[in-house]
Amino acid sequence: MSTLGAYFRLARVGWVLVREGVVSSLPSQGLPPSVGLMKSLIEPLARNHSLKQARSERLTRAVDRLGPSYVKIGQFLATRPDVVGVDWAVDLAMLQDRMAFFPTEAAKSAIEGSLGRPIDDLYSSFGEPIAAASIAQVHPAQVNGKQMAVKVVRPGVRQRFAHDIESMYLLSRMQERFVPSSRRLRPVEVTRTLEQTTKVEMDLRLEAAALSEIAENTKDDPGFRVPQVDWERTGRDVITMEWIDGIKMSDIAALRAAGHDIEKLADVLIQSFLRHTLRDGFFHADMHPGNLFVDSTGTIVAVDMGIVGRLGKKERRFLAEILYGFITRDYRRVAEVHFEAGYVPAHHDVSSFAQAIRAIGEPIHGQPAETISMARLLALLFEVTDLFEMQTRPELILLQKTMVVVEGVSRMLNPRFNMWKASEPVVGEWIRANLGPKRVVSDIKDSLRAVVKLAEAVPEIATKTEKFHGELLHMSEHGLRFDPETAEAIGQAEARHSRSGRVALWIIALSLLYIAFTL
């Protein structure tokens, strides 16, 4: 029945997208003839007023009808321009994560259930909600006379998302099966990443841990901080943190009126992001203007740490070498790094890939730095990597998306913002420290640690090898066999899957016919 429900939900999603004109706005170029024919047949079913709206407005209306889970799905896909295309990623990024409030009593019940204490014992006062998103809403509260912000998970959102993600898995499996060219993008893996990141976002203890970690990393950084967490009043469904009195970075007029140095704020923002990425390997991956405030001291305060990204030591090194190669016009080295990292399959030619990279890099050096758009550069890079079958790297896509957003905020503050000049102090320092002699010393230390761990594991490896050898000998003599219960379970599962699939397809077909005739 789970598979049957997924088919029904997927049919509803398709119907909403058709009615709101989203399907009509899909490009027809490059579609298989059968898909193009189906698109032309269903386009007349779109509402007339929808066809007069911009594509971003159609998307917003469709997502509003589909519910909170699809706001989160749309925002996640906005981070994957390699999957949906740069233009669609821009439209999806415009989805507003603002939902209707749920009752305060429901929020209080969720807090008491999560923390196991009455609300009056936890807070001296607890106010009505002031902001609501797809996963949680925020309430003002006081603890011992101190103003706090309390974020509470929306009731039932986990169950709703669990049902909706089934439909996403079904769609991604169909995509991999029927659209071979999409397998390079690993749609099932993309869906799995969506599921994991959203589950993490729904556990507010993990957001609190992210805030704590970034607070430790940035305690000595100039001009940047995050709110402090009240761990006593934080659980799975609730996080209590410092109330931030500040001006949103999107309110340029208010920032100027308060006397803040707008151009300096733009530089501090990009430098802070690069420090977190290169130095710490841990960064806030949702740094849009609504999550960034400037307090009375001129310090940037970042909130809403539900989405974070991590880069390992090797990934940071590869990133720095690629960036440094573009700056110095060493395109051959940029290409070699892609192959060393395994980003591009080994059967491709390094020189040909370097030529393609040059086609991206050379226009950069012919323009004033303040006119170079990171979004445009990424669009060109995705086109090139598609030609060379570059496998999707979720951690790099999240980094690239966040970099585009942060650059956009900085340019909003300062239209003549020079990203390369602002970045140089941080990137240059990291390159000098990690791509020179210090790198050799660091690599030697890492190698010694690996050798010690390997030596400690030798006895266990020998035992497992001996056991595996014995099992192989037994299989070669007696063959591989299933016990009767296993064989019967496999047969029943296959039969059940086939029946449910056929029933689902018939029900969906009849439902669509009914809807069409009753319009």
XYZ file of C-alpha atoms in Angstrom:
519
model
C 0.000 0.000 0.000
C 2.972 2.317 0.537
C 3.880 2.083 -3.158
C 0.229 2.588 -4.125
C 0.057 5.729 -1.973
C 3.237 7.052 -3.578
C 1.655 6.664 -7.037
C -1.435 8.574 -5.897
C 0.621 11.404 -4.366
C 2.801 11.601 -7.471
C -0.329 11.825 -9.655
C -1.612 14.689 -7.488
C 1.710 16.529 -7.787
C 1.602 16.134 -11.563
C -1.971 17.389 -11.704
C -1.184 20.497 -9.645
C 1.860 21.277 -11.798
C -0.286 20.941 -14.934
C -3.135 23.101 -13.595
C -0.809 25.872 -12.389
C 0.960 26.047 -15.762
C 4.343 24.806 -14.532
C 4.423 21.959 -17.057
C 3.544 24.405 -19.847
C 6.613 26.479 -18.974
C 8.972 23.520 -19.376
C 11.213 23.840 -22.463
C 10.184 21.488 -25.283
C 13.595 21.472 -26.925
C 15.493 18.226 -26.407
C 12.517 16.268 -25.091
C 11.895 12.767 -26.506
C 9.036 12.798 -29.076
C 6.702 10.831 -26.802
C 7.266 13.225 -23.876
C 6.847 16.239 -26.150
C 3.555 14.846 -27.445
C 2.267 14.236 -23.898
C 3.259 17.780 -22.900
C 1.335 19.279 -25.835
C -1.757 17.191 -24.972
C -1.920 18.262 -21.325
C -1.030 21.950 -21.786
C -4.716 22.917 -22.481
C -5.588 21.698 -18.963
C -3.670 24.607 -17.373
C -5.700 27.420 -15.811
C -5.921 30.382 -18.172
C -4.772 32.941 -15.599
C -1.698 30.811 -14.776
C -0.417 31.079 -18.339
C -0.273 34.867 -17.987
C 2.009 34.695 -14.957
C 5.803 34.449 -14.792
C 7.233 30.977 -14.267
C 8.377 31.824 -10.725
C 4.797 32.847 -9.822
C 3.429 29.599 -11.250
C 5.938 27.627 -9.182
C 5.019 29.535 -6.029
C 1.286 28.873 -6.489
C 1.871 25.183 -7.194
C 4.114 24.721 -4.147
C 1.640 26.573 -1.922
C -1.052 24.105 -3.003
C 1.187 21.076 -2.466
C 2.126 21.998 1.100
C 5.129 22.512 3.423
C 7.104 19.457 2.279
C 7.269 20.763 -1.265
C 8.511 24.164 -0.122
C 11.467 22.339 1.381
C 11.859 20.116 -1.695
C 11.798 23.173 -3.972
C 14.365 25.008 -1.860
C 16.618 21.943 -1.873
C 16.393 21.625 -5.659
C 17.350 25.300 -5.866
C 20.730 24.202 -4.510
C 21.109 21.722 -7.385
C 21.386 23.695 -10.641
C 23.221 20.684 -12.056
C 19.959 18.736 -11.737
C 17.230 21.295 -12.571
C 19.241 23.792 -14.606
C 20.463 27.241 -13.607
C 17.290 29.128 -14.684
C 14.982 26.802 -12.762
C 17.294 26.902 -9.742
C 16.974 30.708 -9.705
C 13.166 30.456 -9.816
C 13.074 27.826 -7.073
C 15.362 29.941 -4.903
C 12.604 32.588 -4.882
C 10.209 30.284 -3.028
C 9.334 31.950 0.251
C 9.539 29.716 3.311
C 6.640 31.519 5.000
C 3.707 29.412 6.125
C 0.603 29.878 8.241
C 1.074 29.849 12.022
C 0.022 26.774 13.947
C -1.693 27.246 17.359
C 0.424 28.373 20.317
C -1.099 25.613 22.458
C 0.234 23.028 19.997
C 3.674 24.625 20.274
C 3.522 24.496 24.072
C 2.502 20.822 23.976
C 5.417 20.035 21.650
C 7.864 21.813 23.986
C 6.549 20.040 27.085
C 6.651 16.685 25.318
C 10.213 17.277 24.106
C 11.652 18.630 27.366
C 9.449 16.797 29.873
C 8.712 19.935 31.924
C 5.722 22.319 32.200
C 5.981 25.434 30.056
C 5.723 27.703 33.139
C 8.810 26.056 34.640
C 10.795 26.657 31.460
C 9.868 30.256 30.587
C 8.728 33.224 32.657
C 6.696 34.322 29.615
C 5.892 32.720 26.249
C 4.434 34.826 23.430
C 2.495 34.286 20.220
C 4.425 33.228 17.084
C 6.209 35.909 15.079
C 7.492 33.827 12.113
C 6.530 30.477 10.597
C 8.313 28.332 8.014
C 7.735 24.914 6.476
C 9.378 23.006 9.319
C 9.084 25.220 12.418
C 7.866 28.519 13.826
C 9.447 31.014 16.233
C 8.025 32.426 19.479
C 9.400 35.193 21.706
C 9.930 34.190 25.329
C 11.704 35.283 28.489
C 13.994 33.355 30.819
C 14.909 35.094 34.061
C 14.137 38.471 32.501
C 16.256 37.807 29.407
C 14.617 37.906 25.964
C 14.912 34.600 24.036
C 13.775 33.130 20.720
C 12.085 29.707 20.815
C 11.878 27.647 17.621
C 9.339 24.790 17.639
C 8.884 22.024 15.044
C 5.556 22.072 13.186
C 3.228 19.242 14.401
C 2.924 16.333 11.963
C 5.602 17.647 9.587
C 7.770 14.528 9.911
C 4.936 12.177 8.931
C 3.931 14.434 6.028
C 7.476 14.625 4.740
C 7.961 10.836 5.079
C 4.958 10.295 2.777
C 6.037 12.945 0.275
C 9.612 11.674 0.055
C 8.243 8.278 -1.083
C 6.878 10.006 -4.175
C 10.243 11.658 -4.773
C 11.982 8.277 -4.615
C 9.451 6.821 -7.038
C 9.993 9.689 -9.486
C 13.795 9.523 -9.246
C 13.814 5.762 -9.865
C 11.572 6.239 -12.904
C 13.915 8.975 -14.120
C 16.965 6.728 -13.830
C 15.151 3.914 -15.611
C 13.588 5.821 -18.503
C 16.025 8.754 -18.970
C 19.508 7.197 -19.228
C 21.197 10.577 -19.699
C 20.085 11.592 -16.179
C 21.945 8.742 -14.472
C 25.110 10.848 -14.366
C 23.273 13.157 -11.954
C 22.248 10.230 -9.718
C 18.651 11.339 -9.020
C 18.098 8.611 -6.410
C 21.195 9.783 -4.571
C 19.953 13.371 -4.801
C 16.658 12.295 -3.215
C 18.540 10.447 -0.493
C 20.529 13.615 0.236
C 17.281 15.605 0.430
C 15.830 13.077 2.862
C 18.920 13.131 5.075
C 19.330 16.923 5.177
C 15.645 17.462 5.953
C 15.666 14.836 8.720
C 18.648 16.629 10.229
C 16.829 19.964 9.922
C 13.821 18.516 11.755
C 15.946 17.566 14.789
C 16.585 20.896 16.469
C 19.250 19.405 18.738
C 21.439 19.114 15.648
C 20.820 22.749 14.716
C 21.841 23.689 18.261
C 25.005 21.610 17.866
C 25.783 23.390 14.567
C 25.353 26.782 16.260
C 27.657 25.690 19.067
C 30.334 24.412 16.682
C 30.330 27.538 14.518
C 30.400 29.697 17.675
C 33.595 27.917 18.773
C 35.146 28.196 15.310
C 34.412 31.922 15.003
C 34.967 33.133 18.578
C 38.030 35.173 17.523
C 36.760 36.200 14.068
C 36.142 39.917 13.502
C 32.641 41.064 12.613
C 30.780 37.732 12.705
C 28.966 35.612 15.297
C 25.948 33.344 15.864
C 23.328 33.289 18.672
C 24.084 31.490 21.932
C 22.070 28.328 22.662
C 20.188 27.635 25.906
C 20.860 23.892 26.114
C 18.613 23.410 29.169
C 15.616 24.421 27.032
C 16.613 22.636 23.831
C 15.413 19.219 22.624
C 14.391 17.322 19.506
C 11.356 19.538 18.827
C 12.504 22.837 20.353
C 15.562 25.073 20.438
C 15.883 28.113 22.702
C 18.491 30.678 21.769
C 19.556 34.259 22.292
C 17.169 36.880 20.912
C 18.873 38.940 18.212
C 18.086 42.666 18.115
C 19.440 43.678 14.758
C 18.706 44.939 11.266
C 18.191 42.467 8.424
C 20.920 42.724 5.806
C 18.236 43.119 3.156
C 17.163 46.466 4.695
C 19.840 48.692 3.144
C 18.113 51.944 4.112
C 17.937 50.948 7.788
C 21.591 49.866 7.780
C 22.640 53.251 6.373
C 20.414 55.109 8.826
C 22.052 53.219 11.714
C 25.463 54.400 10.501
C 26.859 51.023 9.425
C 29.627 50.818 6.800
C 27.798 49.012 3.989
C 30.879 48.286 1.874
C 32.750 46.869 4.869
C 29.798 44.600 5.703
C 29.929 43.180 2.157
C 33.638 42.366 2.538
C 33.230 40.888 6.032
C 30.386 38.631 4.867
C 32.319 36.983 2.016
C 35.509 36.738 4.095
C 33.632 35.090 6.977
C 32.064 32.546 4.627
C 35.449 31.674 3.094
C 37.067 31.301 6.535
C 34.361 28.859 7.564
C 34.756 26.919 4.312
C 38.549 26.744 3.928
C 39.758 26.975 7.510
C 37.009 25.052 9.322
C 35.474 22.894 6.580
C 32.067 23.688 8.137
C 29.799 26.450 6.853
C 26.280 27.882 7.117
C 24.652 26.718 3.868
C 21.555 28.934 3.981
C 23.001 32.466 4.195
C 20.203 34.353 2.455
C 19.416 37.933 3.627
C 16.549 36.797 5.865
C 19.011 34.774 7.980
C 21.587 37.572 8.351
C 21.315 40.462 10.840
C 23.616 43.329 11.818
C 23.617 44.163 15.525
C 24.271 47.562 17.111
C 28.061 46.992 17.113
C 28.136 46.349 13.350
C 28.656 42.604 13.787
C 26.956 40.209 11.358
C 24.821 37.635 13.200
C 23.767 34.527 11.245
C 20.679 32.585 12.373
C 18.769 29.469 11.262
C 21.539 26.876 11.124
C 19.281 24.035 9.954
C 21.262 23.570 6.722
C 25.042 23.326 7.012
C 27.778 22.002 4.742
C 31.053 20.203 5.387
C 34.201 19.831 3.328
C 36.967 17.358 4.137
C 40.629 18.304 4.136
C 41.181 16.940 0.630
C 38.098 18.685 -0.767
C 39.294 22.001 0.696
C 42.708 21.501 -0.880
C 41.208 20.639 -4.253
C 38.937 23.681 -4.021
C 41.870 25.979 -3.234
C 43.995 24.555 -6.047
C 41.158 24.971 -8.559
C 40.573 28.556 -7.423
C 44.301 29.315 -7.478
C 44.606 27.775 -10.951
C 41.876 30.051 -12.292
C 43.532 33.105 -10.713
C 46.970 32.244 -12.190
C 45.499 30.975 -15.506
C 47.077 27.538 -14.947
C 44.196 25.676 -16.645
C 46.221 22.493 -17.030
C 46.556 22.302 -13.235
C 42.848 22.982 -12.787
C 42.094 20.062 -15.118
C 44.587 17.762 -13.362
C 43.015 18.504 -9.987
C 39.589 17.473 -11.327
C 41.067 14.128 -12.424
C 43.065 13.620 -9.200
C 39.919 14.232 -7.160
C 37.966 11.745 -9.280
C 35.461 14.395 -10.356
C 35.968 13.580 -14.066
C 36.138 9.936 -15.301
C 39.693 8.803 -16.085
C 38.920 7.796 -19.693
C 38.671 11.471 -20.698
C 41.677 13.427 -21.934
C 43.227 15.902 -19.487
C 44.313 18.262 -22.264
C 40.822 18.399 -23.765
C 39.338 19.133 -20.355
C 41.952 21.854 -19.783
C 40.893 23.390 -23.103
C 37.274 23.461 -21.916
C 38.320 25.028 -18.600
C 40.250 27.693 -20.524
C 37.029 28.602 -22.341
C 35.568 29.473 -18.922
C 38.635 31.098 -17.392
C 39.815 33.399 -20.161
C 36.678 35.597 -20.248
C 37.199 36.229 -16.512
C 40.566 37.834 -17.120
C 39.111 40.072 -19.792
C 36.523 41.709 -17.520
C 36.603 44.056 -14.527
C 36.411 41.887 -11.424
C 33.295 43.636 -10.095
C 31.326 42.656 -13.215
C 32.008 38.921 -12.998
C 28.926 36.954 -11.925
C 29.570 33.795 -9.953
C 26.162 32.471 -11.057
C 27.187 32.864 -14.710
C 30.516 31.161 -14.080
C 28.763 28.218 -12.444
C 26.354 27.933 -15.370
C 29.332 27.659 -17.757
C 31.058 25.174 -15.477
C 27.966 22.921 -15.363
C 27.807 22.936 -19.168
C 31.465 21.889 -19.446
C 31.280 19.195 -16.769
C 28.196 17.755 -18.477
C 30.258 17.264 -21.647
C 32.894 15.375 -19.652
C 30.461 13.231 -17.594
C 31.491 14.799 -14.308
C 29.725 12.991 -11.471
C 27.527 15.011 -9.116
C 29.323 16.047 -5.913
C 26.639 17.077 -3.377
C 29.077 18.778 -0.994
C 30.529 20.952 -3.785
C 27.102 21.825 -5.210
C 25.968 23.022 -1.763
C 29.146 25.074 -1.450
C 28.710 26.608 -4.899
C 25.068 27.468 -4.242
C 25.927 29.158 -0.943
C 28.774 31.066 -2.567
C 26.372 32.423 -5.185
C 23.891 33.499 -2.482
C 26.577 35.166 -0.348
C 27.990 36.961 -3.386
C 24.463 38.152 -4.205
C 23.996 39.579 -0.705
C 27.380 41.331 -0.909
C 26.502 42.855 -4.296
C 23.154 43.967 -2.868
C 25.089 45.855 -0.190
C 27.690 47.148 -2.637
C 26.799 47.058 -6.365
C 30.512 47.483 -7.261
C 31.558 44.662 -4.935
C 34.792 42.992 -6.090
C 34.554 39.419 -4.867
C 38.093 38.510 -5.890
C 39.667 41.471 -4.093
C 37.586 40.888 -0.960
C 38.425 37.164 -0.973
C 42.182 37.491 -1.517
C 43.233 38.016 2.150
C 41.483 34.825 3.277
C 42.166 32.643 0.225
C 45.762 33.827 -0.132
C 46.549 33.134 3.517
C 45.025 29.657 3.329
C 46.889 28.788 0.115
C 50.220 29.939 1.567
C 49.620 27.874 4.698
C 48.291 24.728 3.038
C 49.829 24.493 -0.437
C 53.430 25.222 0.584
C 55.955 23.547 2.945
C 53.357 23.293 5.713
C 51.332 20.999 3.456
C 54.228 18.505 3.278
C 54.571 18.453 7.073
C 50.798 18.016 7.452
C 50.747 15.170 4.913
C 53.582 13.387 6.757
C 51.695 13.644 10.058
C 48.511 12.281 8.451
C 50.464 9.397 6.879
C 52.047 8.461 10.218
C 48.625 8.410 11.889
C 47.282 6.184 9.097
C 50.228 3.770 9.475
C 49.663 3.505 13.246
C 45.929 2.814 12.760
C 46.699 0.192 10.128
C 49.162 -1.538 12.453
C 46.556 -1.622 15.218
C 44.003 -3.164 12.840
C 46.288 -5.909 11.428
C 45.160 -8.701 13.850
C 41.470 -7.999 13.150
C 42.093 -7.876 9.381
C 43.916 -11.238 9.535
C 41.045 -12.857 11.463
C 38.405 -11.562 9.033
C 40.496 -12.634 6.036
C 40.818 -16.162 7.390
C 37.065 -16.361 8.030
C 36.271 -15.032 4.547
C 38.653 -17.556 2.988
C 36.854 -20.390 4.784
C 33.454 -19.151 3.578
C 34.701 -18.986 -0.013
C 35.962 -22.580 0.160
C 32.605 -23.735 1.540
C 30.739 -21.904 -1.257
C 32.991 -23.410 -3.943
C 32.306 -26.906 -2.648
C 28.600 -26.612 -1.811
C 27.371 -23.615 -3.833
C 25.356 -20.587 -2.701
C 21.883 -21.527 -1.462
C 18.903 -19.771 0.055
C 16.953 -21.410 2.842
C 13.250 -22.124 2.030
C 11.975 -19.176 4.078
C 14.209 -16.681 2.225
C 13.231 -18.011 -1.207
C 9.528 -17.858 -0.332
C 9.839 -14.283 1.033
C 11.574 -13.102 -2.162
C 8.810 -14.635 -4.310
C 6.058 -13.041 -2.252
C 7.732 -9.630 -2.347
C 8.117 -9.716 -6.120
C 4.501 -10.773 -6.625
C 3.216 -8.110 -4.247
C 5.270 -5.386 -5.975
C 4.017 -6.348 -9.422
C 0.364 -6.444 -8.327
C 0.516 -3.100 -6.504
C 2.225 -1.438 -9.452
C -0.433 -2.614 -11.922
C -3.298 -1.661 -9.600
C -1.762 1.784 -8.995
C -1.377 2.517 -12.691
C -5.019 1.586 -13.402
C -6.321 3.679 -10.504
C -4.258 6.701 -11.564
C -5.425 6.391 -15.160
C -9.089 6.160 -14.109
C -8.680 9.084 -11.685
C -7.200 11.334 -14.363
C -9.986 10.419 -16.774
C -12.560 11.249 -14.121
C -10.919 14.627 -13.380
C -10.702 15.476 -17.090
C -14.390 14.695 -17.731
C -15.615 16.615 -14.679
C -13.784 19.866 -15.540
